[in-house]
Amino acid sequence: MANKTIKSAIESMMFVWGEPLHIKDIADIFNVDRKEIYDACKELQEEYEQEGRGIVIREVNKSFQFVTRKENLGYIERLCTPVRRRRLSQSALETLAIVAYKQPVTKGEIEAIRGIRCDRVLEGLAAKGLVAVTGRAETVGRPNYYGTTNEFLKQFEFESLKDLPKIEDLEGAIFEVEEPPVFSGVVGQMSLEEFAAEKSDEPVGETPDGSNDEAIDEAAAEDSE
């Protein structure tokens, strides 16, 4: 089958499918080698980029998907207003960063690093599809292992976890992630650099009963969402 025909069909399938389309599924349809499909997808991706199209092709773990060009997000927002935006809390961002760099990691290990409980924070991140249970540890009680998801990669425009910034580049910084607006057929894009902000220097106090104010604030923030 001609390469032009394959690329044309892939383009149509990505448009109809909406979600990331894995090269294995495409290769099975054409009954050809996965490398041939991957090369065709990369060629198609490059063609869209060279032409400066409003729609671009994003790769996530050997899957490909149509998304809107991030430079056009402002125009899309005007078209689709009002748009409700929700920010992840600082505690959620810190927990997400720990999972991203330490995965697979247990809840206990996360809490040992942060110094406070993170049950509700993990539940919130899982509900947003940013983290998921990836297995169980071989320690006492066999606690769940947590890791990031493809949705996490999509939100931060990573092709794979290899694209995570070096941890030393992030020392002293925290990310403020804003969820992209959800439009029918539209996927907003974001980068880590867009959401870097300095950590708060305010001390965390203790309540009269000895509990941690930050833990109470986290629970209230999660409930308000």
mmCIF file of N, CA, C and O in Angstrom, residues 146-216:
data_model
loop_
_atom_site.group_PDB
_atom_site.id
_atom_site.type_symbol
_atom_site.label_atom_id
_atom_site.label_comp_id
_atom_site.label_asym_id
_atom_site.label_seq_id
_atom_site.Cartn_x
_atom_site.Cartn_y
_atom_site.Cartn_z
ATOM 1 N N TYR A 146 1.900 3.931 43.126
ATOM 2 C CA TYR A 146 1.284 4.947 42.287
ATOM 3 C C TYR A 146 2.254 5.422 41.218
ATOM 4 O O TYR A 146 3.471 5.463 41.428
ATOM 5 N N GLY A 147 1.696 5.779 40.065
ATOM 6 C CA GLY A 147 2.501 6.320 38.978
ATOM 7 C C GLY A 147 1.665 7.296 38.171
ATOM 8 O O GLY A 147 0.447 7.379 38.348
ATOM 9 N N THR A 148 2.314 8.041 37.299
ATOM 10 C CA THR A 148 1.592 8.983 36.446
ATOM 11 C C THR A 148 0.953 8.247 35.274
ATOM 12 O O THR A 148 1.281 7.098 34.976
ATOM 13 N N THR A 149 0.055 8.932 34.581
ATOM 14 C CA THR A 149 -0.706 8.338 33.484
ATOM 15 C C THR A 149 -0.388 9.021 32.162
ATOM 16 O O THR A 149 0.342 10.022 32.111
ATOM 17 N N ASN A 150 -0.965 8.500 31.090
ATOM 18 C CA ASN A 150 -0.845 9.156 29.792
ATOM 19 C C ASN A 150 -1.498 10.539 29.815
ATOM 20 O O ASN A 150 -1.075 11.448 29.097
ATOM 21 N N GLU A 151 -2.541 10.691 30.637
ATOM 22 C CA GLU A 151 -3.189 11.994 30.758
ATOM 23 C C GLU A 151 -2.209 13.028 31.320
ATOM 24 O O GLU A 151 -2.197 14.184 30.898
ATOM 25 N N PHE A 152 -1.368 12.601 32.259
ATOM 26 C CA PHE A 152 -0.325 13.479 32.795
ATOM 27 C C PHE A 152 0.625 13.913 31.682
ATOM 28 O O PHE A 152 0.966 15.091 31.563
ATOM 29 N N LEU A 153 1.038 12.949 30.849
ATOM 30 C CA LEU A 153 1.934 13.270 29.744
ATOM 31 C C LEU A 153 1.283 14.258 28.789
ATOM 32 O O LEU A 153 1.915 15.210 28.315
ATOM 33 N N LYS A 154 -0.002 14.048 28.499
ATOM 34 C CA LYS A 154 -0.728 14.937 27.593
ATOM 35 C C LYS A 154 -0.813 16.351 28.149
ATOM 36 O O LYS A 154 -0.594 17.317 27.422
ATOM 37 N N GLN A 155 -1.111 16.478 29.448
ATOM 38 C CA GLN A 155 -1.274 17.791 30.054
ATOM 39 C C GLN A 155 0.008 18.616 29.981
ATOM 40 O O GLN A 155 -0.038 19.831 29.818
ATOM 41 N N PHE A 156 1.168 17.933 30.104
ATOM 42 C CA PHE A 156 2.436 18.647 30.124
ATOM 43 C C PHE A 156 3.216 18.533 28.813
ATOM 44 O O PHE A 156 4.380 18.915 28.754
ATOM 45 N N GLU A 157 2.560 18.003 27.787
ATOM 46 C CA GLU A 157 3.161 17.904 26.455
ATOM 47 C C GLU A 157 4.445 17.077 26.420
ATOM 48 O O GLU A 157 5.408 17.399 25.748
ATOM 49 N N PHE A 158 4.455 15.973 27.185
ATOM 50 C CA PHE A 158 5.580 15.049 27.167
ATOM 51 C C PHE A 158 5.243 13.873 26.263
ATOM 52 O O PHE A 158 4.126 13.362 26.295
ATOM 53 N N GLU A 159 6.227 13.419 25.489
ATOM 54 C CA GLU A 159 6.030 12.202 24.717
ATOM 55 C C GLU A 159 6.190 10.986 25.616
ATOM 56 O O GLU A 159 5.537 9.966 25.422
ATOM 57 N N SER A 160 7.087 11.081 26.589
ATOM 58 C CA SER A 160 7.300 10.005 27.555
ATOM 59 C C SER A 160 7.907 10.606 28.813
ATOM 60 O O SER A 160 8.237 11.803 28.858
ATOM 61 N N LEU A 161 8.075 9.793 29.853
ATOM 62 C CA LEU A 161 8.642 10.280 31.104
ATOM 63 C C LEU A 161 10.105 10.704 30.955
ATOM 64 O O LEU A 161 10.637 11.413 31.812
ATOM 65 N N LYS A 162 10.738 10.296 29.875
ATOM 66 C CA LYS A 162 12.118 10.709 29.628
ATOM 67 C C LYS A 162 12.204 12.218 29.405
ATOM 68 O O LYS A 162 13.287 12.810 29.523
ATOM 69 N N ASP A 163 11.062 12.846 29.073
ATOM 70 C CA ASP A 163 11.050 14.284 28.806
ATOM 71 C C ASP A 163 10.899 15.127 30.063
ATOM 72 O O ASP A 163 10.907 16.356 29.994
ATOM 73 N N LEU A 164 10.745 14.486 31.230
ATOM 74 C CA LEU A 164 10.649 15.249 32.478
ATOM 75 C C LEU A 164 11.910 16.088 32.669
ATOM 76 O O LEU A 164 13.022 15.616 32.422
ATOM 77 N N PRO A 165 11.761 17.340 33.104
ATOM 78 C CA PRO A 165 12.957 18.169 33.374
ATOM 79 C C PRO A 165 13.826 17.513 34.437
ATOM 80 O O PRO A 165 13.322 16.768 35.280
ATOM 81 N N LYS A 166 15.112 17.793 34.399
ATOM 82 C CA LYS A 166 16.004 17.255 35.416
ATOM 83 C C LYS A 166 15.600 17.814 36.768
ATOM 84 O O LYS A 166 15.265 18.986 36.899
ATOM 85 N N ILE A 167 15.631 16.968 37.790
ATOM 86 C CA ILE A 167 15.146 17.355 39.105
ATOM 87 C C ILE A 167 15.921 18.548 39.665
ATOM 88 O O ILE A 167 15.357 19.402 40.358
ATOM 89 N N GLU A 168 17.216 18.673 39.334
ATOM 90 C CA GLU A 168 17.992 19.799 39.853
ATOM 91 C C GLU A 168 17.520 21.123 39.262
ATOM 92 O O GLU A 168 17.673 22.180 39.873
ATOM 93 N N ASP A 169 16.910 21.072 38.068
ATOM 94 C CA ASP A 169 16.395 22.295 37.457
ATOM 95 C C ASP A 169 15.140 22.794 38.151
ATOM 96 O O ASP A 169 14.721 23.932 37.956
ATOM 97 N N LEU A 170 14.507 21.912 38.955
ATOM 98 C CA LEU A 170 13.247 22.262 39.598
ATOM 99 C C LEU A 170 13.412 22.566 41.071
ATOM 100 O O LEU A 170 12.442 22.841 41.759
ATOM 101 N N GLU A 171 14.634 22.516 41.577
ATOM 102 C CA GLU A 171 14.858 22.727 43.007
ATOM 103 C C GLU A 171 14.374 24.111 43.415
ATOM 104 O O GLU A 171 14.699 25.116 42.802
ATOM 105 N N GLY A 172 13.531 24.144 44.445
ATOM 106 C CA GLY A 172 13.019 25.409 44.944
ATOM 107 C C GLY A 172 11.837 25.941 44.184
ATOM 108 O O GLY A 172 11.404 27.061 44.404
ATOM 109 N N ALA A 173 11.293 25.140 43.257
ATOM 110 C CA ALA A 173 10.157 25.600 42.462
ATOM 111 C C ALA A 173 8.988 24.666 42.621
ATOM 112 O O ALA A 173 9.137 23.502 42.954
ATOM 113 N N ILE A 174 7.789 25.193 42.380
ATOM 114 C CA ILE A 174 6.571 24.381 42.401
ATOM 115 C C ILE A 174 5.748 24.770 41.197
ATOM 116 O O ILE A 174 5.781 25.901 40.751
ATOM 117 N N PHE A 175 5.033 23.823 40.630
ATOM 118 C CA PHE A 175 4.275 24.086 39.423
ATOM 119 C C PHE A 175 2.835 24.450 39.753
ATOM 120 O O PHE A 175 2.208 23.771 40.524
ATOM 121 N N GLU A 176 2.335 25.476 39.118
ATOM 122 C CA GLU A 176 0.924 25.814 39.217
ATOM 123 C C GLU A 176 0.276 25.355 37.933
ATOM 124 O O GLU A 176 0.412 25.981 36.902
ATOM 125 N N VAL A 177 -0.426 24.241 37.987
ATOM 126 C CA VAL A 177 -1.026 23.672 36.795
ATOM 127 C C VAL A 177 -2.469 24.093 36.697
ATOM 128 O O VAL A 177 -3.223 23.939 37.630
ATOM 129 N N GLU A 178 -2.839 24.596 35.559
ATOM 130 C CA GLU A 178 -4.213 24.973 35.336
ATOM 131 C C GLU A 178 -4.812 24.002 34.344
ATOM 132 O O GLU A 178 -4.251 23.764 33.273
ATOM 133 N N GLU A 179 -5.945 23.400 34.706
ATOM 134 C CA GLU A 179 -6.551 22.420 33.826
ATOM 135 C C GLU A 179 -6.972 23.084 32.526
ATOM 136 O O GLU A 179 -7.515 24.184 32.530
ATOM 137 N N PRO A 180 -6.746 22.435 31.375
ATOM 138 C CA PRO A 180 -7.133 23.028 30.103
ATOM 139 C C PRO A 180 -8.639 23.024 29.958
ATOM 140 O O PRO A 180 -9.307 22.155 30.501
ATOM 141 N N PRO A 181 -9.205 24.002 29.240
ATOM 142 C CA PRO A 181 -10.646 23.988 29.015
ATOM 143 C C PRO A 181 -11.017 22.778 28.189
ATOM 144 O O PRO A 181 -10.251 22.344 27.332
ATOM 145 N N VAL A 182 -12.182 22.216 28.440
ATOM 146 C CA VAL A 182 -12.624 21.023 27.715
ATOM 147 C C VAL A 182 -13.635 21.444 26.663
ATOM 148 O O VAL A 182 -14.717 21.907 26.980
ATOM 149 N N PHE A 183 -13.257 21.303 25.425
ATOM 150 C CA PHE A 183 -14.146 21.613 24.319
ATOM 151 C C PHE A 183 -14.360 20.351 23.498
ATOM 152 O O PHE A 183 -13.508 19.488 23.450
ATOM 153 N N SER A 184 -15.468 20.261 22.831
ATOM 154 C CA SER A 184 -15.735 19.098 21.991
ATOM 155 C C SER A 184 -14.769 19.103 20.824
ATOM 156 O O SER A 184 -14.759 20.020 20.007
ATOM 157 N N GLY A 185 -13.925 18.078 20.746
ATOM 158 C CA GLY A 185 -12.991 17.972 19.642
ATOM 159 C C GLY A 185 -11.759 18.830 19.791
ATOM 160 O O GLY A 185 -10.975 18.955 18.874
ATOM 161 N N VAL A 186 -11.586 19.462 20.946
ATOM 162 C CA VAL A 186 -10.459 20.360 21.152
ATOM 163 C C VAL A 186 -9.656 19.920 22.359
ATOM 164 O O VAL A 186 -10.217 19.605 23.387
ATOM 165 N N VAL A 187 -8.348 19.915 22.238
ATOM 166 C CA VAL A 187 -7.486 19.568 23.369
ATOM 167 C C VAL A 187 -6.515 20.698 23.591
ATOM 168 O O VAL A 187 -5.712 21.011 22.720
ATOM 169 N N GLY A 188 -6.586 21.364 24.746
ATOM 170 C CA GLY A 188 -5.631 22.425 25.070
ATOM 171 C C GLY A 188 -4.300 21.819 25.447
ATOM 172 O O GLY A 188 -4.229 20.680 25.888
ATOM 173 N N GLN A 189 -3.216 22.581 25.285
ATOM 174 C CA GLN A 189 -1.892 22.089 25.614
ATOM 175 C C GLN A 189 -1.241 23.022 26.619
ATOM 176 O O GLN A 189 -1.583 24.191 26.718
ATOM 177 N N MET A 190 -0.295 22.515 27.391
ATOM 178 C CA MET A 190 0.409 23.321 28.369
ATOM 179 C C MET A 190 1.807 22.765 28.545
ATOM 180 O O MET A 190 2.091 21.645 28.152
ATOM 181 N N SER A 191 2.674 23.570 29.125
ATOM 182 C CA SER A 191 4.034 23.116 29.393
ATOM 183 C C SER A 191 4.376 23.383 30.847
ATOM 184 O O SER A 191 3.772 24.234 31.499
ATOM 185 N N LEU A 192 5.362 22.643 31.357
ATOM 186 C CA LEU A 192 5.783 22.837 32.733
ATOM 187 C C LEU A 192 6.270 24.260 32.959
ATOM 188 O O LEU A 192 5.998 24.873 33.977
ATOM 189 N N GLU A 193 7.008 24.791 31.987
ATOM 190 C CA GLU A 193 7.588 26.115 32.155
ATOM 191 C C GLU A 193 6.512 27.187 32.346
ATOM 192 O O GLU A 193 6.727 28.191 33.026
ATOM 193 N N GLU A 194 5.336 26.983 31.748
ATOM 194 C CA GLU A 194 4.264 27.965 31.842
ATOM 195 C C GLU A 194 3.712 28.070 33.253
ATOM 196 O O GLU A 194 3.079 29.061 33.609
ATOM 197 N N PHE A 195 3.905 27.009 34.044
ATOM 198 C CA PHE A 195 3.269 26.969 35.340
ATOM 199 C C PHE A 195 4.259 26.939 36.506
ATOM 200 O O PHE A 195 3.914 26.577 37.612
ATOM 201 N N ALA A 196 5.519 27.285 36.238
ATOM 202 C CA ALA A 196 6.505 27.298 37.326
ATOM 203 C C ALA A 196 6.294 28.533 38.195
ATOM 204 O O ALA A 196 6.131 29.627 37.717
ATOM 205 N N ALA A 197 6.282 28.348 39.487
ATOM 206 C CA ALA A 197 6.120 29.476 40.420
ATOM 207 C C ALA A 197 6.896 29.170 41.690
ATOM 208 O O ALA A 197 7.097 28.010 42.032
ATOM 209 N N GLU A 198 7.334 30.199 42.394
ATOM 210 C CA GLU A 198 8.122 29.991 43.599
ATOM 211 C C GLU A 198 7.275 29.401 44.716
ATOM 212 O O GLU A 198 6.104 29.720 44.860
ATOM 213 N N LYS A 199 7.871 28.526 45.557
ATOM 214 C CA LYS A 199 7.177 27.962 46.712
ATOM 215 C C LYS A 199 6.906 29.064 47.738
ATOM 216 O O LYS A 199 7.645 30.028 47.844
ATOM 217 N N SER A 200 5.836 28.896 48.458
ATOM 218 C CA SER A 200 5.518 29.838 49.524
ATOM 219 C C SER A 200 6.521 29.688 50.657
ATOM 220 O O SER A 200 6.912 28.602 51.014
ATOM 221 N N ASP A 201 6.956 30.837 51.244
ATOM 222 C CA ASP A 201 7.904 30.816 52.351
ATOM 223 C C ASP A 201 7.215 30.871 53.700
ATOM 224 O O ASP A 201 7.865 30.927 54.746
ATOM 225 N N GLU A 202 5.853 30.899 53.712
ATOM 226 C CA GLU A 202 5.140 31.003 54.963
ATOM 227 C C GLU A 202 5.302 29.728 55.779
ATOM 228 O O GLU A 202 5.165 28.629 55.260
ATOM 229 N N PRO A 203 5.588 29.859 57.090
ATOM 230 C CA PRO A 203 5.752 28.668 57.932
ATOM 231 C C PRO A 203 4.437 27.977 58.150
ATOM 232 O O PRO A 203 3.382 28.608 58.129
ATOM 233 N N VAL A 204 4.487 26.674 58.331
ATOM 234 C CA VAL A 204 3.295 25.890 58.622
ATOM 235 C C VAL A 204 3.152 25.783 60.126
ATOM 236 O O VAL A 204 4.026 25.240 60.806
ATOM 237 N N GLY A 205 2.037 26.304 60.662
ATOM 238 C CA GLY A 205 1.874 26.327 62.107
ATOM 239 C C GLY A 205 1.202 25.079 62.616
ATOM 240 O O GLY A 205 0.770 24.227 61.859
ATOM 241 N N GLU A 206 1.089 25.002 63.945
ATOM 242 C CA GLU A 206 0.421 23.888 64.601
ATOM 243 C C GLU A 206 -0.842 24.408 65.265
ATOM 244 O O GLU A 206 -0.867 25.511 65.828
ATOM 245 N N THR A 207 -1.923 23.651 65.185
ATOM 246 C CA THR A 207 -3.144 24.011 65.863
ATOM 247 C C THR A 207 -3.014 23.652 67.332
ATOM 248 O O THR A 207 -2.129 22.892 67.726
ATOM 249 N N PRO A 208 -3.901 24.195 68.210
ATOM 250 C CA PRO A 208 -3.789 23.906 69.649
ATOM 251 C C PRO A 208 -3.800 22.435 69.979
ATOM 252 O O PRO A 208 -3.204 22.021 70.969
ATOM 253 N N ASP A 209 -4.491 21.622 69.167
ATOM 254 C CA ASP A 209 -4.545 20.194 69.485
ATOM 255 C C ASP A 209 -3.370 19.426 68.907
ATOM 256 O O ASP A 209 -3.334 18.201 68.949
ATOM 257 N N GLY A 210 -2.430 20.162 68.304
ATOM 258 C CA GLY A 210 -1.214 19.508 67.802
ATOM 259 C C GLY A 210 -1.321 19.058 66.364
ATOM 260 O O GLY A 210 -0.385 18.529 65.811
ATOM 261 N N SER A 211 -2.467 19.248 65.705
ATOM 262 C CA SER A 211 -2.597 18.829 64.306
ATOM 263 C C SER A 211 -1.972 19.861 63.398
ATOM 264 O O SER A 211 -1.724 20.992 63.790
ATOM 265 N N ASN A 212 -1.761 19.499 62.186
ATOM 266 C CA ASN A 212 -1.063 20.362 61.245
ATOM 267 C C ASN A 212 -2.059 21.200 60.461
ATOM 268 O O ASN A 212 -2.992 20.683 59.870
ATOM 269 N N ASP A 213 -1.845 22.531 60.423
ATOM 270 C CA ASP A 213 -2.750 23.423 59.694
ATOM 271 C C ASP A 213 -2.814 23.080 58.220
ATOM 272 O O ASP A 213 -3.851 23.181 57.579
ATOM 273 N N GLU A 214 -1.660 22.687 57.677
ATOM 274 C CA GLU A 214 -1.624 22.410 56.237
ATOM 275 C C GLU A 214 -2.527 21.243 55.884
ATOM 276 O O GLU A 214 -3.207 21.250 54.866
ATOM 277 N N ALA A 215 -2.550 20.211 56.754
ATOM 278 C CA ALA A 215 -3.397 19.057 56.483
ATOM 279 C C ALA A 215 -4.860 19.461 56.489
ATOM 280 O O ALA A 215 -5.659 18.990 55.666
ATOM 281 N N ILE A 216 -5.241 20.379 57.420
ATOM 282 C CA ILE A 216 -6.632 20.841 57.477
ATOM 283 C C ILE A 216 -6.962 21.656 56.242
ATOM 284 O O ILE A 216 -8.025 21.518 55.631
#
